[in-house]
Amino acid sequence: MYDPRQLQVLVEVARSGTFTGAADALGYTQPAVSYQIRTLERAVGAPLTSRYGRRVRLTPVGAALARHAETVLATLRTAQNELASLVSAGGGQVRMSAFQSGCVGLVPAALARLRRTHPELEVVLTQTECGISHRLVLSGEVDLAVVCDLDDAENPPDPRLQRIPLLSDQRCVLLPADHPAADAASVSLADLSGERWILETVRTRFLAACREAGFTPRIAATSDDQLTIHALVANRIGLAIMNELGVAAHTHPQVVARPLRGWPTRNIYAMLWPDLLKSAQVSAMISALGAAAGALGLGAGPELTGDSTHPDRDR
């Protein structure tokens, strides 16, 4: 009997073509991936991989096992979800992760809707970064994740996972209500080059945009807490940037938000293994997310090609 964790490692090695790529996808170290493959090779009794320069290819035996492993892992995911539903009291369980502003501005409303329509369904929520959510979905530690696409260029999503569009939102600048630009329809970074800024810990994209606008921002404070950011802006310590989803969840009465021109729109999705759409519990959670997203009145999620459609949109 082969260990499902080792089968998953083999599938990731086949997909990425390197042990390092498989380690990054699963949140393992590279030596751990090598160990899992060696252990699986001993169980099979034949080599599963061979090296070609810096790349790794599967042997015929490895390719055959990886093909069957895909089916086995999909069956295990479905079984795990079904058994969780049977064991959990009442209507089953859904494990979900989401990034910070998704947890603040979208997920609570979706959970409230779900409680009304499926009062016995239990949802276990984890707040984490999108990259970590990606790994949690791949490994089966969560059933679905709410993620955004701003890092797709650097960390492209696994093509085996399905992404269901939920909404799009813009980046905004938070200003004190009496700021000269508070009545503007929108603002640009160049308009605000002389201001002080309250920045989040992750600020690479913002700093690059400021350089493109011809200035280096003066940093007055650093905070990842939305309430703190609003309070600092309200007290004129500096300006801040925040996505509409975070603004929709909370705005200080002495703070206004104005769209930031020239900043890419952020698209937000539910991401999961396609076979889990067969789960009534997971589908109910996705429907609640879609309804909550629509009620926010922000941008509609983009249309995707392939199978990336909302389960209720074709009805």
Short mmCIF file of C-alpha atoms in Angstrom, two decimals:
data_model
loop_
_atom_site.label_atom_id
_atom_site.label_comp_id
_atom_site.label_asym_id
_atom_site.label_seq_id
_atom_site.Cartn_x
_atom_site.Cartn_y
_atom_site.Cartn_z
CA MET A 1 0.00 0.00 0.00
CA TYR A 2 1.47 3.34 -1.04
CA ASP A 3 1.41 6.38 1.24
CA PRO A 4 -0.94 9.07 -0.20
CA ARG A 5 1.47 11.80 0.91
CA GLN A 6 4.23 10.21 -1.13
CA LEU A 7 1.90 9.88 -4.10
CA GLN A 8 1.10 13.58 -3.83
CA VAL A 9 4.81 14.42 -3.81
CA LEU A 10 5.30 12.32 -6.96
CA VAL A 11 2.44 14.14 -8.71
CA GLU A 12 3.95 17.52 -7.80
CA VAL A 13 7.40 16.45 -9.03
CA ALA A 14 5.79 15.43 -12.33
CA ARG A 15 4.00 18.78 -12.59
CA SER A 16 6.90 21.07 -11.68
CA GLY A 17 9.79 19.08 -13.12
CA THR A 18 11.99 19.73 -10.07
CA PHE A 19 12.15 18.63 -6.47
CA THR A 20 12.43 22.29 -5.46
CA GLY A 21 9.23 23.18 -7.33
CA ALA A 22 7.37 20.33 -5.67
CA ALA A 23 8.68 21.43 -2.27
CA ASP A 24 7.49 25.01 -2.86
CA ALA A 25 4.03 23.84 -3.96
CA LEU A 26 3.54 21.61 -0.93
CA GLY A 27 5.32 23.71 1.69
CA TYR A 28 8.02 21.07 2.22
CA THR A 29 11.80 21.32 2.18
CA GLN A 30 13.67 19.98 -0.85
CA PRO A 31 15.37 17.21 1.22
CA ALA A 32 11.93 16.13 2.48
CA VAL A 33 10.70 15.75 -1.11
CA SER A 34 13.81 13.73 -2.03
CA TYR A 35 13.26 11.48 0.99
CA GLN A 36 9.59 10.88 0.10
CA ILE A 37 10.51 9.93 -3.47
CA ARG A 38 13.26 7.56 -2.31
CA THR A 39 10.87 5.92 0.15
CA LEU A 40 8.25 5.50 -2.56
CA GLU A 41 10.84 4.03 -4.94
CA ARG A 42 11.75 1.42 -2.32
CA ALA A 43 8.06 0.53 -1.94
CA VAL A 44 7.61 0.23 -5.71
CA GLY A 45 10.90 -1.56 -6.28
CA ALA A 46 11.95 0.58 -9.25
CA PRO A 47 13.28 4.09 -9.99
CA LEU A 48 10.52 6.67 -10.43
CA THR A 49 12.58 9.68 -11.54
CA SER A 50 15.69 10.45 -13.54
CA ARG A 51 17.66 13.69 -13.83
CA TYR A 52 18.18 15.67 -17.04
CA GLY A 53 20.42 18.58 -16.08
CA ARG A 54 18.54 20.57 -13.47
CA ARG A 55 15.20 19.02 -14.39
CA VAL A 56 13.63 15.79 -13.20
CA ARG A 57 11.64 13.47 -15.44
CA LEU A 58 9.53 10.50 -14.47
CA THR A 59 10.57 7.07 -15.62
CA PRO A 60 7.89 4.98 -17.38
CA VAL A 61 7.14 3.37 -14.01
CA GLY A 62 6.97 6.78 -12.34
CA ALA A 63 4.69 8.18 -15.05
CA ALA A 64 2.31 5.23 -14.73
CA LEU A 65 2.19 5.58 -10.95
CA ALA A 66 1.66 9.36 -11.15
CA ARG A 67 -1.26 8.85 -13.54
CA HIS A 68 -2.95 6.46 -11.12
CA ALA A 69 -2.02 8.69 -8.17
CA GLU A 70 -4.06 11.57 -9.64
CA THR A 71 -7.15 9.36 -9.57
CA VAL A 72 -6.40 8.03 -6.09
CA LEU A 73 -5.88 11.50 -4.62
CA ALA A 74 -9.08 12.83 -6.19
CA THR A 75 -11.02 9.89 -4.74
CA LEU A 76 -9.48 10.47 -1.31
CA ARG A 77 -10.43 14.16 -1.37
CA THR A 78 -14.02 13.30 -2.21
CA ALA A 79 -14.11 10.60 0.46
CA GLN A 80 -12.61 12.91 3.06
CA ASN A 81 -15.25 15.55 2.40
CA GLU A 82 -18.09 13.02 2.44
CA LEU A 83 -16.90 11.40 5.67
CA ALA A 84 -16.45 14.78 7.34
CA SER A 85 -20.05 15.51 6.46
CA LEU A 86 -21.23 12.23 7.98
CA VAL A 87 -19.14 12.53 11.14
CA SER A 88 -19.90 16.19 11.79
CA ALA A 89 -23.14 16.79 13.65
CA GLY A 90 -25.89 17.86 11.29
CA GLY A 91 -25.00 19.18 7.88
CA GLY A 92 -21.30 18.48 7.48
CA GLN A 93 -18.14 20.54 7.45
CA VAL A 94 -16.23 22.78 5.03
CA ARG A 95 -12.62 23.83 5.65
CA MET A 96 -11.78 27.18 4.08
CA SER A 97 -8.94 29.70 4.06
CA ALA A 98 -8.94 33.36 2.99
CA PHE A 99 -6.60 36.36 2.90
CA GLN A 100 -7.00 39.25 5.35
CA SER A 101 -9.36 41.62 3.54
CA GLY A 102 -11.37 38.63 2.31
CA CYS A 103 -11.81 37.56 5.93
CA VAL A 104 -12.87 41.10 6.84
CA GLY A 105 -15.00 42.20 3.90
CA LEU A 106 -16.44 39.07 2.26
CA VAL A 107 -16.32 35.87 4.29
CA PRO A 108 -18.35 37.02 7.36
CA ALA A 109 -21.32 38.01 5.18
CA ALA A 110 -21.06 34.70 3.31
CA LEU A 111 -21.01 32.75 6.58
CA ALA A 112 -24.07 34.67 7.81
CA ARG A 113 -25.93 33.73 4.61
CA LEU A 114 -24.82 30.12 4.94
CA ARG A 115 -26.06 29.96 8.52
CA ARG A 116 -29.52 31.01 7.33
CA THR A 117 -29.66 28.51 4.46
CA HIS A 118 -27.63 25.64 5.97
CA PRO A 119 -27.75 26.11 9.76
CA GLU A 120 -26.18 22.71 10.49
CA LEU A 121 -23.18 23.17 8.18
CA GLU A 122 -19.95 23.82 10.08
CA VAL A 123 -17.25 25.99 8.49
CA VAL A 124 -13.67 25.98 9.78
CA LEU A 125 -11.95 29.20 8.61
CA THR A 126 -8.21 29.93 8.49
CA GLN A 127 -6.87 33.40 7.68
CA THR A 128 -3.62 33.22 5.73
CA GLU A 129 -1.80 34.61 2.71
CA CYS A 130 -2.88 33.61 -0.79
CA GLY A 131 0.32 31.67 -1.50
CA ILE A 132 -0.15 29.58 1.62
CA SER A 133 -3.83 29.04 0.76
CA HIS A 134 -2.70 27.70 -2.61
CA ARG A 135 -0.56 25.09 -0.86
CA LEU A 136 -3.33 24.23 1.61
CA VAL A 137 -5.74 23.51 -1.26
CA LEU A 138 -3.13 21.44 -3.11
CA SER A 139 -2.37 19.35 -0.02
CA GLY A 140 -6.05 18.87 0.85
CA GLU A 141 -5.75 20.65 4.21
CA VAL A 142 -8.60 22.96 3.19
CA ASP A 143 -11.49 22.31 0.80
CA LEU A 144 -11.44 25.75 -0.80
CA ALA A 145 -9.70 29.09 -0.50
CA VAL A 146 -10.60 32.70 -1.22
CA VAL A 147 -7.62 34.16 -3.09
CA CYS A 148 -6.71 37.13 -5.30
CA ASP A 149 -4.69 37.26 -8.50
CA LEU A 150 -2.20 40.11 -7.95
CA ASP A 151 0.69 37.67 -7.49
CA ASP A 152 -0.21 35.40 -10.41
CA ALA A 153 2.74 36.58 -12.51
CA GLU A 154 5.26 35.63 -9.83
CA ASN A 155 3.33 32.65 -8.43
CA PRO A 156 1.07 31.27 -11.17
CA PRO A 157 -1.84 29.17 -9.91
CA ASP A 158 -1.75 25.43 -10.44
CA PRO A 159 -3.73 24.75 -13.65
CA ARG A 160 -5.31 21.66 -12.09
CA LEU A 161 -7.18 23.82 -9.59
CA GLN A 162 -10.44 25.50 -10.50
CA ARG A 163 -10.89 29.22 -9.88
CA ILE A 164 -14.44 30.54 -9.57
CA PRO A 165 -14.72 34.34 -10.03
CA LEU A 166 -16.31 36.19 -7.11
CA LEU A 167 -15.59 39.91 -7.55
CA SER A 168 -13.07 42.57 -8.56
CA ASP A 169 -12.01 45.56 -6.50
CA GLN A 170 -9.84 48.65 -6.82
CA ARG A 171 -7.06 50.05 -4.71
CA CYS A 172 -8.05 53.22 -2.83
CA VAL A 173 -6.22 55.96 -0.96
CA LEU A 174 -7.43 56.68 2.57
CA LEU A 175 -7.40 60.39 3.40
CA PRO A 176 -8.59 62.51 6.34
CA ALA A 177 -12.06 63.85 5.59
CA ASP A 178 -10.74 67.43 5.48
CA HIS A 179 -7.82 66.66 3.14
CA PRO A 180 -7.70 68.86 -0.01
CA ALA A 181 -8.09 65.76 -2.21
CA ALA A 182 -11.01 64.34 -0.21
CA ASP A 183 -13.57 65.64 -2.72
CA ALA A 184 -11.72 64.39 -5.80
CA ALA A 185 -13.32 61.64 -7.88
CA SER A 186 -9.98 59.79 -7.89
CA VAL A 187 -6.33 60.45 -7.08
CA SER A 188 -2.92 59.43 -8.37
CA LEU A 189 0.30 58.80 -6.48
CA ALA A 190 1.90 61.74 -8.27
CA ASP A 191 -0.83 64.00 -6.82
CA LEU A 192 0.22 62.90 -3.32
CA SER A 193 4.00 62.79 -3.68
CA GLY A 194 4.57 65.19 -0.78
CA GLU A 195 2.49 63.23 1.74
CA ARG A 196 3.54 60.93 4.55
CA TRP A 197 2.35 57.32 4.31
CA ILE A 198 1.17 54.53 6.57
CA LEU A 199 2.23 51.32 4.86
CA GLU A 200 1.63 47.63 5.35
CA THR A 201 4.57 45.30 5.87
CA VAL A 202 4.33 44.06 2.29
CA ARG A 203 4.97 47.21 0.28
CA THR A 204 7.13 46.25 -2.71
CA ARG A 205 4.46 47.04 -5.31
CA PHE A 206 3.64 50.41 -3.71
CA LEU A 207 7.29 51.49 -3.53
CA ALA A 208 7.81 50.51 -7.17
CA ALA A 209 4.74 52.53 -8.20
CA CYS A 210 6.08 55.55 -6.30
CA ARG A 211 9.41 55.27 -8.11
CA GLU A 212 7.56 55.18 -11.43
CA ALA A 213 5.69 58.32 -10.34
CA GLY A 214 9.03 60.03 -9.66
CA PHE A 215 9.26 60.16 -5.87
CA THR A 216 10.27 58.23 -2.76
CA PRO A 217 7.48 58.12 -0.16
CA ARG A 218 7.99 59.35 3.38
CA ILE A 219 6.92 56.53 5.70
CA ALA A 220 5.24 57.67 8.91
CA ALA A 221 4.14 54.29 10.25
CA THR A 222 3.90 50.59 9.44
CA SER A 223 0.83 48.53 10.31
CA ASP A 224 -1.05 45.52 8.93
CA ASP A 225 -4.08 46.15 11.16
CA GLN A 226 -6.93 47.86 9.35
CA LEU A 227 -8.38 49.56 12.44
CA THR A 228 -4.96 50.98 13.31
CA ILE A 229 -4.49 52.25 9.76
CA HIS A 230 -7.87 54.02 9.78
CA ALA A 231 -7.17 55.60 13.18
CA LEU A 232 -3.77 56.88 12.05
CA VAL A 233 -5.24 58.39 8.89
CA ALA A 234 -8.11 59.97 10.83
CA ASN A 235 -5.58 61.65 13.11
CA ARG A 236 -3.59 62.98 10.12
CA ILE A 237 -0.47 60.89 10.77
CA GLY A 238 -0.35 59.98 7.10
CA LEU A 239 -2.26 58.58 4.14
CA ALA A 240 -2.70 54.89 3.37
CA ILE A 241 -3.79 52.60 0.56
CA MET A 242 -6.36 49.85 0.94
CA ASN A 243 -8.50 47.76 -1.37
CA GLU A 244 -12.22 48.43 -1.68
CA LEU A 245 -13.00 45.14 0.04
CA GLY A 246 -11.26 46.30 3.21
CA VAL A 247 -12.80 49.77 2.96
CA ALA A 248 -16.30 48.29 2.56
CA ALA A 249 -15.92 46.41 5.84
CA HIS A 250 -14.86 49.42 7.90
CA THR A 251 -14.34 53.13 7.34
CA HIS A 252 -13.55 55.57 10.15
CA PRO A 253 -16.09 58.44 10.20
CA GLN A 254 -13.25 60.95 9.74
CA VAL A 255 -11.68 59.07 6.81
CA VAL A 256 -12.64 59.00 3.12
CA ALA A 257 -11.48 56.56 0.44
CA ARG A 258 -10.79 57.66 -3.13
CA PRO A 259 -9.94 55.32 -6.05
CA LEU A 260 -6.25 55.23 -6.94
CA ARG A 261 -5.69 55.79 -10.66
CA GLY A 262 -3.20 53.64 -12.52
CA TRP A 263 -3.36 50.69 -10.12
CA PRO A 264 -4.35 47.26 -11.47
CA THR A 265 -7.75 45.88 -10.54
CA ARG A 266 -7.61 42.93 -8.16
CA ASN A 267 -9.67 39.86 -9.05
CA ILE A 268 -10.89 37.60 -6.25
CA TYR A 269 -11.73 33.92 -6.66
CA ALA A 270 -12.74 30.80 -4.83
CA MET A 271 -10.09 28.15 -5.59
CA LEU A 272 -10.50 24.39 -5.15
CA TRP A 273 -9.97 20.99 -6.70
CA PRO A 274 -12.70 20.55 -9.38
CA ASP A 275 -13.90 17.22 -7.97
CA LEU A 276 -14.95 18.94 -4.73
CA LEU A 277 -17.69 20.79 -6.62
CA LYS A 278 -19.58 17.50 -6.35
CA SER A 279 -19.83 18.12 -2.60
CA ALA A 280 -23.14 19.73 -1.65
CA GLN A 281 -21.46 21.40 1.33
CA VAL A 282 -18.66 22.97 -0.72
CA SER A 283 -21.11 24.10 -3.40
CA ALA A 284 -23.28 25.71 -0.71
CA MET A 285 -20.26 27.62 0.60
CA ILE A 286 -19.34 28.83 -2.89
CA SER A 287 -22.92 29.94 -3.53
CA ALA A 288 -22.90 31.90 -0.27
CA LEU A 289 -19.60 33.55 -1.24
CA GLY A 290 -21.03 34.48 -4.64
CA ALA A 291 -24.17 35.99 -3.09
CA ALA A 292 -22.15 37.94 -0.53
CA ALA A 293 -19.81 39.22 -3.26
CA GLY A 294 -22.75 40.39 -5.36
CA ALA A 295 -24.30 42.22 -2.41
CA LEU A 296 -21.14 44.30 -1.91
CA GLY A 297 -21.79 46.20 -5.13
CA LEU A 298 -18.13 46.11 -6.20
CA GLY A 299 -16.85 44.94 -9.59
CA ALA A 300 -18.14 41.63 -10.92
CA GLY A 301 -15.59 38.85 -11.06
CA PRO A 302 -13.92 38.32 -14.45
CA GLU A 303 -15.10 35.62 -16.80
CA LEU A 304 -12.59 32.79 -17.07
CA THR A 305 -12.17 30.26 -19.81
CA GLY A 306 -12.35 26.50 -19.37
CA ASP A 307 -14.14 25.04 -16.36
CA SER A 308 -13.79 28.11 -14.12
CA THR A 309 -17.47 28.88 -13.78
CA HIS A 310 -19.71 29.35 -10.79
CA PRO A 311 -21.71 26.17 -10.08
CA ASP A 312 -24.97 28.13 -10.01
CA ARG A 313 -24.39 30.36 -13.04
CA ASP A 314 -25.33 27.74 -15.60
CA ARG A 315 -28.68 27.02 -13.96
#
